[in-house]
PDB file of C-alpha atoms in Angstrom:
ATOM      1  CA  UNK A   1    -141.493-213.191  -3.662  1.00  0.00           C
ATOM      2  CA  UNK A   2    -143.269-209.815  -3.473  1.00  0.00           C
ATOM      3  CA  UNK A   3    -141.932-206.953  -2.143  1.00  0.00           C
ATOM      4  CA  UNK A   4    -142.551-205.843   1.461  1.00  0.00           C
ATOM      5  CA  UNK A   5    -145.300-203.894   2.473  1.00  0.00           C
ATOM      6  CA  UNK A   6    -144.795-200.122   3.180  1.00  0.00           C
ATOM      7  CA  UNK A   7    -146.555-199.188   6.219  1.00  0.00           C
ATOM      8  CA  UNK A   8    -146.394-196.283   8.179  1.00  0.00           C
ATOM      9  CA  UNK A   9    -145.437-196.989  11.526  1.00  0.00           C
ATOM     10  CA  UNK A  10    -144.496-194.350  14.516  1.00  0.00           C
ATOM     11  CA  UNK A  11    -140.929-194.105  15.468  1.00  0.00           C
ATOM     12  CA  UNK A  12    -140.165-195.166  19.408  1.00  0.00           C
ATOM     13  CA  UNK A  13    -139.173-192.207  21.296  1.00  0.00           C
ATOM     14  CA  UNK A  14    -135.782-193.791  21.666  1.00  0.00           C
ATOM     15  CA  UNK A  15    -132.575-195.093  20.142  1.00  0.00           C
ATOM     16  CA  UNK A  16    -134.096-198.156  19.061  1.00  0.00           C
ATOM     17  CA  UNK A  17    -135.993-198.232  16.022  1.00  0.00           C
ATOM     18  CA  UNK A  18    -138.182-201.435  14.222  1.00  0.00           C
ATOM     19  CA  UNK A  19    -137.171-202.953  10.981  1.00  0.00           C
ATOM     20  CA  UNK A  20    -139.972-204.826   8.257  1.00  0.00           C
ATOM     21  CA  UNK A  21    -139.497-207.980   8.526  1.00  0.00           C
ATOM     22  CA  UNK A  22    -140.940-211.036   5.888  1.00  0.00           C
ATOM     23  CA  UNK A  23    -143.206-213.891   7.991  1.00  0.00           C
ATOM     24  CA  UNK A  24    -144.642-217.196   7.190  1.00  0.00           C
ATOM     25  CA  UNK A  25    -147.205-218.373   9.167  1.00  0.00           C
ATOM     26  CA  UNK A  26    -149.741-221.060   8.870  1.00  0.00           C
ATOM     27  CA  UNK A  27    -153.554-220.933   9.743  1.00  0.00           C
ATOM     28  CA  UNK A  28    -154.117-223.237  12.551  1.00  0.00           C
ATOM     29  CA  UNK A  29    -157.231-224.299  10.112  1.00  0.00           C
ATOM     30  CA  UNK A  30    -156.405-228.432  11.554  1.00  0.00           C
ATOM     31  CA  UNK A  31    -155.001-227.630  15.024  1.00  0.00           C
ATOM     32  CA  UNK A  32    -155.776-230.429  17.306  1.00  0.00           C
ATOM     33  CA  UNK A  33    -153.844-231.987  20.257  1.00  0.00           C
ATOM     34  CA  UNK A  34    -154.837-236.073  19.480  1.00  0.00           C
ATOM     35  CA  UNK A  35    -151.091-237.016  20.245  1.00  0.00           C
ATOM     36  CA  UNK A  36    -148.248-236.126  22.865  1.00  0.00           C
ATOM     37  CA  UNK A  37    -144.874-235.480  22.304  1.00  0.00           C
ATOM     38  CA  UNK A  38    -144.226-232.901  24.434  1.00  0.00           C
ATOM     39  CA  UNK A  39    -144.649-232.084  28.307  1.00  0.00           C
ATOM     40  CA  UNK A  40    -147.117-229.153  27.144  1.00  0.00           C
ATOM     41  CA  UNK A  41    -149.437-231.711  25.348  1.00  0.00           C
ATOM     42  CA  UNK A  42    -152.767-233.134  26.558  1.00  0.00           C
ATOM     43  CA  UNK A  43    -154.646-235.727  24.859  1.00  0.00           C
ATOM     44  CA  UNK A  44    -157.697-235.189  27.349  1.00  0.00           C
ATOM     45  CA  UNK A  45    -157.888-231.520  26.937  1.00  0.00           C
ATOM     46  CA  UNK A  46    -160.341-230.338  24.519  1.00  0.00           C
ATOM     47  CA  UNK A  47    -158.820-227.934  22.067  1.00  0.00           C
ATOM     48  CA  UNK A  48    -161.264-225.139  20.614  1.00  0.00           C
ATOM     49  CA  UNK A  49    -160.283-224.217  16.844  1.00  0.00           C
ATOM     50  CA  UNK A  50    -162.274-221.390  16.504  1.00  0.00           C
ATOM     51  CA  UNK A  51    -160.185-219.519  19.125  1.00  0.00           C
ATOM     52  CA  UNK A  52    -157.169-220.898  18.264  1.00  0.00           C
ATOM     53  CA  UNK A  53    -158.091-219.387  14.791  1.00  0.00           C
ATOM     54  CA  UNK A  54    -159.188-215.882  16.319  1.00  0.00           C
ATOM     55  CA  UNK A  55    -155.617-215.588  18.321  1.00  0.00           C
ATOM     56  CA  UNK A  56    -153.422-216.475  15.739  1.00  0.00           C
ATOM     57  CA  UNK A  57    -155.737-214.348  13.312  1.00  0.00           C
ATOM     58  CA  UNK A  58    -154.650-211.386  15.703  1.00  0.00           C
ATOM     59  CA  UNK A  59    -151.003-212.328  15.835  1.00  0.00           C
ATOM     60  CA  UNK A  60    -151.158-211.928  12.147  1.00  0.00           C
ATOM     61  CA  UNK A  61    -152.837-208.598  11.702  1.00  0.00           C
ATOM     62  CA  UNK A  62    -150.417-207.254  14.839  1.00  0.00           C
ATOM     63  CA  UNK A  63    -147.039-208.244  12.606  1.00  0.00           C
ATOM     64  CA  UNK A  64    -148.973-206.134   9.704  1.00  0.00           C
ATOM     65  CA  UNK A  65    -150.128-203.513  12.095  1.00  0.00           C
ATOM     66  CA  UNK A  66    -146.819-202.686  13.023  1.00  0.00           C
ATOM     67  CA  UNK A  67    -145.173-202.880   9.307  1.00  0.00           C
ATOM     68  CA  UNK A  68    -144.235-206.453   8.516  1.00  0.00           C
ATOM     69  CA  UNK A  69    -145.594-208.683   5.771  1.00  0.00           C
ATOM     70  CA  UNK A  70    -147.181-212.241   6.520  1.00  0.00           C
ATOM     71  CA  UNK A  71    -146.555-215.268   4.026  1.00  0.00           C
ATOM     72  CA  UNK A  72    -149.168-218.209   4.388  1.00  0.00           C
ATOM     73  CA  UNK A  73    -148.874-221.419   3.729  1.00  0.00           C
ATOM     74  CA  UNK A  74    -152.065-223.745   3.343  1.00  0.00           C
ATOM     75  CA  UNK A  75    -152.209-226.640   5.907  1.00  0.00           C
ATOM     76  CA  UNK A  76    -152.142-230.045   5.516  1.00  0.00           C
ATOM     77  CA  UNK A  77    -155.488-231.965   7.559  1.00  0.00           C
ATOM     78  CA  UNK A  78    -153.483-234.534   8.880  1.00  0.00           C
ATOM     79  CA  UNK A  79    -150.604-232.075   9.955  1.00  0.00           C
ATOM     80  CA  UNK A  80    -152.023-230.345  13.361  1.00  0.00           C
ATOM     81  CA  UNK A  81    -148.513-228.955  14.235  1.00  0.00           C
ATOM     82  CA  UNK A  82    -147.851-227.634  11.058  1.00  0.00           C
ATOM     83  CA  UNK A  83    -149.205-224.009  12.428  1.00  0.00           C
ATOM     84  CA  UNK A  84    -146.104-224.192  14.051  1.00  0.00           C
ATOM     85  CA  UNK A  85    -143.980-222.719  11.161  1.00  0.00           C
ATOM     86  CA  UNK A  86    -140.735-221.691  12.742  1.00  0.00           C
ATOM     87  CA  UNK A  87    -140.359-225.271  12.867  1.00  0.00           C
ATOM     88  CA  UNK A  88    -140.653-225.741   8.986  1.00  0.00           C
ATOM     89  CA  UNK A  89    -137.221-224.655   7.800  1.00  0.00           C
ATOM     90  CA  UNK A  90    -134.572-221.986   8.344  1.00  0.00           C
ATOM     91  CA  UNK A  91    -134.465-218.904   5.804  1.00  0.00           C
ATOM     92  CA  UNK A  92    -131.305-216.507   5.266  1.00  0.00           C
ATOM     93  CA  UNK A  93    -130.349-214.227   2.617  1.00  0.00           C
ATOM     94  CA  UNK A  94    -131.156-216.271  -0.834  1.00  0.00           C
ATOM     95  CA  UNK A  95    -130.807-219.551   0.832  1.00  0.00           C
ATOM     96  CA  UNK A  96    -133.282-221.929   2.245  1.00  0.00           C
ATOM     97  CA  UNK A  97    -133.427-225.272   4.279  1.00  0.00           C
ATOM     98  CA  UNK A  98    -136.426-227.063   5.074  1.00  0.00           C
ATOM     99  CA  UNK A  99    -136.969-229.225   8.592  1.00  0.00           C
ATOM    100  CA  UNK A 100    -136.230-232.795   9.311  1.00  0.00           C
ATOM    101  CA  UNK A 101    -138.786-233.478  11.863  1.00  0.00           C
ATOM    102  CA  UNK A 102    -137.823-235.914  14.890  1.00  0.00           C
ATOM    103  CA  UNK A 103    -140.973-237.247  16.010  1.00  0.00           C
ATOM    104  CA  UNK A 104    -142.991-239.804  13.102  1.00  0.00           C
ATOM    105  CA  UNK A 105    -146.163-237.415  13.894  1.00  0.00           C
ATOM    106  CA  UNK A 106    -144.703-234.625  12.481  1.00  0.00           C
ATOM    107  CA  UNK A 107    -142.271-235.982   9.701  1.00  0.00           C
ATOM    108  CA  UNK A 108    -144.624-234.329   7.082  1.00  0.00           C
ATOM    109  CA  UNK A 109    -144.131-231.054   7.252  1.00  0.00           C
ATOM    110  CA  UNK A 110    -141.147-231.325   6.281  1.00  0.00           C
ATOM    111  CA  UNK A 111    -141.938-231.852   2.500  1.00  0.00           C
ATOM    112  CA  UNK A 112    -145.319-229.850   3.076  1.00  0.00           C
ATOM    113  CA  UNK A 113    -142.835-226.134   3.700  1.00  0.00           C
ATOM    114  CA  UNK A 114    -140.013-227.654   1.562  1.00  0.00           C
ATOM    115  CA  UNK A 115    -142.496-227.799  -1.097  1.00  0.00           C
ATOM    116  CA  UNK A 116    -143.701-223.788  -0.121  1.00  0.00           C
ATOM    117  CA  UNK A 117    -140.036-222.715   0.076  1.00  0.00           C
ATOM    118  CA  UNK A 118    -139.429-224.095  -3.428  1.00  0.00           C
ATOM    119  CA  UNK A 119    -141.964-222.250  -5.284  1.00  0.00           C
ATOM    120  CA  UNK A 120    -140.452-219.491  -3.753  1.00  0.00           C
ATOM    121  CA  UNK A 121    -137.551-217.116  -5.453  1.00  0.00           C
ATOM    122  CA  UNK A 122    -134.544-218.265  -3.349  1.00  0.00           C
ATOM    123  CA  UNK A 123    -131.212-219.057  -5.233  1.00  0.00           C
ATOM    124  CA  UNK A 124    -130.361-222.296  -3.245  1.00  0.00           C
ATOM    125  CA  UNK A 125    -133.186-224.324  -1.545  1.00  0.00           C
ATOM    126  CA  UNK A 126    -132.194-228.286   0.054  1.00  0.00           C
ATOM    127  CA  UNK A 127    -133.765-230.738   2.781  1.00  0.00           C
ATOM    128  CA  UNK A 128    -132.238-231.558   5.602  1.00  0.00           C
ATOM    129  CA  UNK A 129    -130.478-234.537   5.470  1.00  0.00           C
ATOM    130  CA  UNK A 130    -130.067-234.538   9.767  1.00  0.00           C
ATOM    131  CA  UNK A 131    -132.633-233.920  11.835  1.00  0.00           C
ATOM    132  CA  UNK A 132    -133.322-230.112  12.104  1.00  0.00           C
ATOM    133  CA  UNK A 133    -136.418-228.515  13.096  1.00  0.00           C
ATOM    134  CA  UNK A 134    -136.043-225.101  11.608  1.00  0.00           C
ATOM    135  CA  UNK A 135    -136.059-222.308  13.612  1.00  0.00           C
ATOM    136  CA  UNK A 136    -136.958-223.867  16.774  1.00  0.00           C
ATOM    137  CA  UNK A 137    -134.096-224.598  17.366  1.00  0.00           C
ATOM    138  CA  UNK A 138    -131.615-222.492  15.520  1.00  0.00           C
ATOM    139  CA  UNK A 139    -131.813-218.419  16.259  1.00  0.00           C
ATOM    140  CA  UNK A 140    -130.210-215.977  13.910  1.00  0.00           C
ATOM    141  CA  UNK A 141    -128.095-213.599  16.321  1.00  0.00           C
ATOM    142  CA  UNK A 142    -126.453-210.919  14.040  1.00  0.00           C
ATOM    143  CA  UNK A 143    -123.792-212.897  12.437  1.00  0.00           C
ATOM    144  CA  UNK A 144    -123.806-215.956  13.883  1.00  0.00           C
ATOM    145  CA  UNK A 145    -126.825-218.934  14.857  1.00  0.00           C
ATOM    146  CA  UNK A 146    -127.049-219.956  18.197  1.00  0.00           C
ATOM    147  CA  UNK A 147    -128.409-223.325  17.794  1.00  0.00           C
ATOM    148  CA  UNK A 148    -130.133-225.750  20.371  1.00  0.00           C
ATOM    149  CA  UNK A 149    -129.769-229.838  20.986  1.00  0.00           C
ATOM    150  CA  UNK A 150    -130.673-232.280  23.129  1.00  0.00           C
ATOM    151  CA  UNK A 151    -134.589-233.412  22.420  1.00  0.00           C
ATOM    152  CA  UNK A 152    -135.041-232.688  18.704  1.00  0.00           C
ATOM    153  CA  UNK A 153    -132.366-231.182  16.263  1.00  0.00           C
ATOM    154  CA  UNK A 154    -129.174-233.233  16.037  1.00  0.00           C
ATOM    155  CA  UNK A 155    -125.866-231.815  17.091  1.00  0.00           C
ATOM    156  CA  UNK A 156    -124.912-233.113  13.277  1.00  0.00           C
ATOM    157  CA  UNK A 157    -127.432-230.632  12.596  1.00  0.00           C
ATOM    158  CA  UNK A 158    -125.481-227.653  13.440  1.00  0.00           C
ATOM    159  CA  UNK A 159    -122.713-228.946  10.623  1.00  0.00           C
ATOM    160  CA  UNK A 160    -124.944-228.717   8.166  1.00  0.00           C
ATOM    161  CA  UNK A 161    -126.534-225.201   8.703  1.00  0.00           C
ATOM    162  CA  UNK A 162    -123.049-223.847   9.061  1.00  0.00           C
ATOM    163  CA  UNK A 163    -121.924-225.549   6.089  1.00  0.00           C
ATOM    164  CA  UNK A 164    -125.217-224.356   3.797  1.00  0.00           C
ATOM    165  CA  UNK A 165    -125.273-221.034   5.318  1.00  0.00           C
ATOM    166  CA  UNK A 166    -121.891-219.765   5.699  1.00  0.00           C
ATOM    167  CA  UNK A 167    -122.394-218.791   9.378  1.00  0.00           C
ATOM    168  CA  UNK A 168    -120.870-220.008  12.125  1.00  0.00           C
ATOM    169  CA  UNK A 169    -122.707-222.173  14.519  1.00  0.00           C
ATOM    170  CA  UNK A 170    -122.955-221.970  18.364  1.00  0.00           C
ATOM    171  CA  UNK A 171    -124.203-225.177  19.767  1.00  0.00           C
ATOM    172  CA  UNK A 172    -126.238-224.924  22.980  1.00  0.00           C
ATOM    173  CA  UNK A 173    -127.845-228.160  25.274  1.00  0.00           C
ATOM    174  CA  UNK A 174    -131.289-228.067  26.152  1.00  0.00           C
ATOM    175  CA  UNK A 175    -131.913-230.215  29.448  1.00  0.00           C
ATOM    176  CA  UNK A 176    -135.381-229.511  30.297  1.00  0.00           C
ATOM    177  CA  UNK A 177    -138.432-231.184  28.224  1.00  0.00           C
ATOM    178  CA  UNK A 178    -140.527-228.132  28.869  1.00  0.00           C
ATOM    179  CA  UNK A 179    -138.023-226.649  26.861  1.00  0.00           C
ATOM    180  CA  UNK A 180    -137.779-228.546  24.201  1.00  0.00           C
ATOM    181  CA  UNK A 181    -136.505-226.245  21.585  1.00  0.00           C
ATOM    182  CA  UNK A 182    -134.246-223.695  21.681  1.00  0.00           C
ATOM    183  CA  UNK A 183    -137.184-220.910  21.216  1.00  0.00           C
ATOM    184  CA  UNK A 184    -138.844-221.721  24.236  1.00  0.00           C
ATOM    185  CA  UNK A 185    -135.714-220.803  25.999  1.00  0.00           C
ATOM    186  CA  UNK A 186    -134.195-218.527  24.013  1.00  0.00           C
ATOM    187  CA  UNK A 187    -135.079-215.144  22.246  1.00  0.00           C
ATOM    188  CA  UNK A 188    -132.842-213.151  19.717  1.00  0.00           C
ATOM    189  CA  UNK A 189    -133.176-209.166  20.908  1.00  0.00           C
ATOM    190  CA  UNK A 190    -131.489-206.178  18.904  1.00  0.00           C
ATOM    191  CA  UNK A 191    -128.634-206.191  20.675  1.00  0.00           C
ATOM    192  CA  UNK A 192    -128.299-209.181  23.076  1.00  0.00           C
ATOM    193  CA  UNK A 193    -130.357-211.953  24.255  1.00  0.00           C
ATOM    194  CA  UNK A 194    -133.110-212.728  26.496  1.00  0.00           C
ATOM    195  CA  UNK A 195    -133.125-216.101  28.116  1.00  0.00           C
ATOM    196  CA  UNK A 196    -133.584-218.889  31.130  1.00  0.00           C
ATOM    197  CA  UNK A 197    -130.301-220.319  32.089  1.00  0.00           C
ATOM    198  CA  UNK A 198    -131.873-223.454  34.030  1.00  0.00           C
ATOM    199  CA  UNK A 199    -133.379-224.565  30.560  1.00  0.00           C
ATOM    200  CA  UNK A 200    -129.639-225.609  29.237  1.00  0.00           C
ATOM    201  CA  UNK A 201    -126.735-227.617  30.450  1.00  0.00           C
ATOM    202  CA  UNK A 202    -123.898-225.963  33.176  1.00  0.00           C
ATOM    203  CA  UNK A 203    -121.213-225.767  30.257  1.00  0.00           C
ATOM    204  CA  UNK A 204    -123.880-223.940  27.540  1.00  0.00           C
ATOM    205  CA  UNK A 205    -125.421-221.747  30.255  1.00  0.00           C
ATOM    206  CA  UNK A 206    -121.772-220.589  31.009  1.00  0.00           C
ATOM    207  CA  UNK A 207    -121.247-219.912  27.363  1.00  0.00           C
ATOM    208  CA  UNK A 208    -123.919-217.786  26.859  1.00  0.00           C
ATOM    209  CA  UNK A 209    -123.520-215.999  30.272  1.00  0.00           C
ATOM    210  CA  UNK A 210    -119.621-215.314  28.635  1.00  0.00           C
ATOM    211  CA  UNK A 211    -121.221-213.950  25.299  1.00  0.00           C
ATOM    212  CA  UNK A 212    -124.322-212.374  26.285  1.00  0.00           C
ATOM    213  CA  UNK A 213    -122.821-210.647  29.682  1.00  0.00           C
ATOM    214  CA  UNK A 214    -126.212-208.209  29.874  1.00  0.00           C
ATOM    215  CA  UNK A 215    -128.549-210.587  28.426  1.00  0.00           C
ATOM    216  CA  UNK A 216    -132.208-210.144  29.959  1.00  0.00           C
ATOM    217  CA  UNK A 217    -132.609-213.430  32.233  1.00  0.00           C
ATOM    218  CA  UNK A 218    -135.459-214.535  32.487  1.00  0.00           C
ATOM    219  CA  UNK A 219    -138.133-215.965  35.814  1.00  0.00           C
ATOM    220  CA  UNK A 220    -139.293-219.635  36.039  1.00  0.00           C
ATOM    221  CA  UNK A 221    -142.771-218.048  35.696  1.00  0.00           C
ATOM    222  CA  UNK A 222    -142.399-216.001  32.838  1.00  0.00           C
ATOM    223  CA  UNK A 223    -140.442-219.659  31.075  1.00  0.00           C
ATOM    224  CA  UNK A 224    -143.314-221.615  32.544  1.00  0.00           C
ATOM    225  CA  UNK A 225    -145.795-219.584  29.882  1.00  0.00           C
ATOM    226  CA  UNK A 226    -143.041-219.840  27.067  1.00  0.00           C
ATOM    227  CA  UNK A 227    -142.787-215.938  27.804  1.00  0.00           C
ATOM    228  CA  UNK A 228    -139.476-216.540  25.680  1.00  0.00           C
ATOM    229  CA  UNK A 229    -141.136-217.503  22.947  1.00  0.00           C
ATOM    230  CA  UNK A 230    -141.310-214.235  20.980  1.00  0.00           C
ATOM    231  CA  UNK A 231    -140.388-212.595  17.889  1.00  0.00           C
ATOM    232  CA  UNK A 232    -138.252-209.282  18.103  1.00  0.00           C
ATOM    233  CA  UNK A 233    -137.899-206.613  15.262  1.00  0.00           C
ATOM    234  CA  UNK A 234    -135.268-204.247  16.838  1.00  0.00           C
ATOM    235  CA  UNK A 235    -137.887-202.253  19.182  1.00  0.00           C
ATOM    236  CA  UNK A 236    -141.231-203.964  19.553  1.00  0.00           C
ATOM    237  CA  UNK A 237    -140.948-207.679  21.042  1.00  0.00           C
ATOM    238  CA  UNK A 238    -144.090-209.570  20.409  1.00  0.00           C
ATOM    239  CA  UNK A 239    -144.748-212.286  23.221  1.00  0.00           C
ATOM    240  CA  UNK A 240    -147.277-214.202  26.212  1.00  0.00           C
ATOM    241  CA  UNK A 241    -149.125-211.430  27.395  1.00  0.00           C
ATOM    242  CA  UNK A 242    -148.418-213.823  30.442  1.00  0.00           C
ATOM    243  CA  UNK A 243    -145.150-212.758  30.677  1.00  0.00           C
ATOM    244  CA  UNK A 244    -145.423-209.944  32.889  1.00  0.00           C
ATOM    245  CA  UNK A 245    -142.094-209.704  34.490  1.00  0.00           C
ATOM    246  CA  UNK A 246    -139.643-210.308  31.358  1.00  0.00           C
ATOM    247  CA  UNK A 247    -142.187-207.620  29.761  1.00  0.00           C
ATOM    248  CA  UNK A 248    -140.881-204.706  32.419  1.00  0.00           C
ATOM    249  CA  UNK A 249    -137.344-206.159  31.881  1.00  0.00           C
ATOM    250  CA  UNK A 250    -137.779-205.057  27.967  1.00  0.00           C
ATOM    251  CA  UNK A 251    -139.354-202.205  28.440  1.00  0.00           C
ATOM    252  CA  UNK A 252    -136.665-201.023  30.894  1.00  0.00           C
ATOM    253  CA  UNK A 253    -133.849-201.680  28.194  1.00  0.00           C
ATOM    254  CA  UNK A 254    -135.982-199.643  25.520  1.00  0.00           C
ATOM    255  CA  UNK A 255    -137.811-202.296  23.765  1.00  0.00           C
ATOM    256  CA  UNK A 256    -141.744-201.886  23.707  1.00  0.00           C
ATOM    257  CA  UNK A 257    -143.398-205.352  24.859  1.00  0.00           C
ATOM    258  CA  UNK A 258    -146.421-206.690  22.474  1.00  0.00           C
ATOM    259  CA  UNK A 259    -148.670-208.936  24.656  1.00  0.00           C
ATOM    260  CA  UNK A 260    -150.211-211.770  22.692  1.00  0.00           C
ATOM    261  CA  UNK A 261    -152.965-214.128  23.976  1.00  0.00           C
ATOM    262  CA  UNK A 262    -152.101-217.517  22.150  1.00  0.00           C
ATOM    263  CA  UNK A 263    -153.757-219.736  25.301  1.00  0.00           C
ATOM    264  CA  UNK A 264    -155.135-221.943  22.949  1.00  0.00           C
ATOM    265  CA  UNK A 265    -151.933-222.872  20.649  1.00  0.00           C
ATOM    266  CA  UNK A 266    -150.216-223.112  24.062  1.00  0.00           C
ATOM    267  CA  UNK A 267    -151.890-226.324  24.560  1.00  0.00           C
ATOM    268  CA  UNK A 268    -149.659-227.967  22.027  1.00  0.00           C
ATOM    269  CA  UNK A 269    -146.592-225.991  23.184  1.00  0.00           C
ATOM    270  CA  UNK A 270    -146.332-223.359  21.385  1.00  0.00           C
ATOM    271  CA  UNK A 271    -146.457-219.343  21.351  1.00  0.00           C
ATOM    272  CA  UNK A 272    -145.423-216.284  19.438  1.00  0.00           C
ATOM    273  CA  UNK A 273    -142.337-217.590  17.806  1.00  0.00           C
ATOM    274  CA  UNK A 274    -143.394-221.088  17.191  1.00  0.00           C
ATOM    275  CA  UNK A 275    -146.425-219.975  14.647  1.00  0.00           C
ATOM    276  CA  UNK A 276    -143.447-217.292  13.366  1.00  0.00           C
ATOM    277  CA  UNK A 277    -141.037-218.476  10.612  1.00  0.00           C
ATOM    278  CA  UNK A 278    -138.413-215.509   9.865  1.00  0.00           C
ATOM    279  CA  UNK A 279    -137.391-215.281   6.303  1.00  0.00           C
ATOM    280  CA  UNK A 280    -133.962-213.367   7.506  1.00  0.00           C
ATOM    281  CA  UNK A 281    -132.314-210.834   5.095  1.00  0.00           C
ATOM    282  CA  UNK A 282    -128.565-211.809   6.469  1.00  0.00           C
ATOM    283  CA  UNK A 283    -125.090-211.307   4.289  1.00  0.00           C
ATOM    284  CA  UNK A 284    -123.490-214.364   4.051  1.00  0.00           C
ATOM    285  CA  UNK A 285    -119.795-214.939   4.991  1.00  0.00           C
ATOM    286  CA  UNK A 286    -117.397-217.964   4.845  1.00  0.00           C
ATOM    287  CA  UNK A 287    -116.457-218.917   8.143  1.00  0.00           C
ATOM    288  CA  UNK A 288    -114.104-221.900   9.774  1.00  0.00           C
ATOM    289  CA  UNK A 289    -115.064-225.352  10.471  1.00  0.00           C
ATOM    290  CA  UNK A 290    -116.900-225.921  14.236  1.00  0.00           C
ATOM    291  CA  UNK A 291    -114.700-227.353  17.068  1.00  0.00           C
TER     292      UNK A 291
END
């Protein structure tokens, strides 16, 4: 893997300050929406690649802008989702796991990133053997993954990514289809965490209320344009450009917001994050077995 970029990038005025971080992304080169497997999704809505293209182009070339390096990895033609790359696997330190996709529509991009991650200098790369769609559901929060269930990855899941990894693994239920993954209710901050209790069960909404006491919450409106669905790197927070009022939240606690128009993509359910795939730089440690 090559070495990241060095960009010069102004310092925030405050105490928080960005870090480089390493992408892969995937040109939306086959995006369609031609089947539905999520509330977001509408056969009958026309879908126009060339925009779709021109967004994520510019979500690309803001992550460089602001010092962080892109990976790409070609897409498939039968694969539509597979711009979606958070979902492809989960990346930590030297170690690797690619997705187990739920839904028969998108089972192939699981070999199509395990194949990408491969060829790429990590010192232990495996398949999922339980369902697990990357980081869509599973968030890396410091020293620990806060990791969803309920609609697509497996509670077994969560066994095996704390096993790999050598983190330990908070399991969280997702009881809303809109939010279907954990990233569309659910965003990793410096600090703390931003995200919409009435996406996940009474006990897990509890739980994270007990461990993230001054989380940012955020509005129906701003989870209704998957304003959670962003990528953080300690001071800017890339996200909707629709979500206006999570936005001033951020900027209130220090972080500078980065509005992105990814309208099109949205048609398919997916933002910032989704088309994001973090390749973490995280020290492992040997924890205890889950509950």
């Amino acid at each position: 893997m090559t070495s990241v970029a060095t960009i010069r990038v102004p310092e925030p005025a405050g105490a928080r300050r960005p870090t480089p971080r390493r992408f892969l992304m995937c040109r939306p080169d086959h995006f369609d929406v031609y089947y539905a497997i999520n509330p977001w999704m509408d056969t009958s809505a026309p879908v126009d690649r060339a925009l779709a293209l021109a967004q994520w182009e510019n979500l690309r070339a803001t992550f460089e802008r602001h010092g962080h390096t892109v990976d790409v990895v070609d897409g498939e033609p039968a694969l539509p989702d597979m711009v979606f790359a958070a979902n492809g696997g989960l990346v930590i330190g030297d170690r690797a796991l690619s997705a187990r996709f739920a839904n028969p529509e998108r089972a192939a991009e699981g070999p199509a990133y395990h194949n990408w991650l491969a060829a790429q200098c990590f010192t232990q790369v495996a398949a999922a053997r339980e369902t697990n769609e990357g980081e869509g559901d599973f968030a890396i929060a410091h020293d620990r993954i806060l990791a969803g269930t309920g609609f697509r990855s497996s509670r077994a899941a969560h066994e095996e990514v704390q096993e790999f990894f050598e983190l330990p693994v908070i399991s969280l239920e997702l009881i809303d289809p809109r939010f279907y993954h954990l990233d569309t209710a659910l965003m990793v901050l410096d600090d703390t965490i931003a995200y919409y209790p009435a996406a996940f069960s009474g006990e897990s909404a509890r739980l994270l209320a007990t461990m993230y006491p001054d989380a940012v919450i955020a509005t129906e409106e701003d989870a209704n344009v998957l304003g959670l669905n962003g990528v953080c790197d300690g001071y800017h927070v890339f996200l909707s450009d629709k979500a206006v009022a999570i936005a001033e939240q951020l900027r209130a606690r220090g972080y500078e917001p980065v509005g992105i128009d990814l309208s099109e993509l949205l048609k398919a359910g997916g933002s910032v994050k989704c088309c994001t795939l973090e390749q973490h730089s995280v020290k492992m440690a040997s924890v205890p077995a889950m509950d």
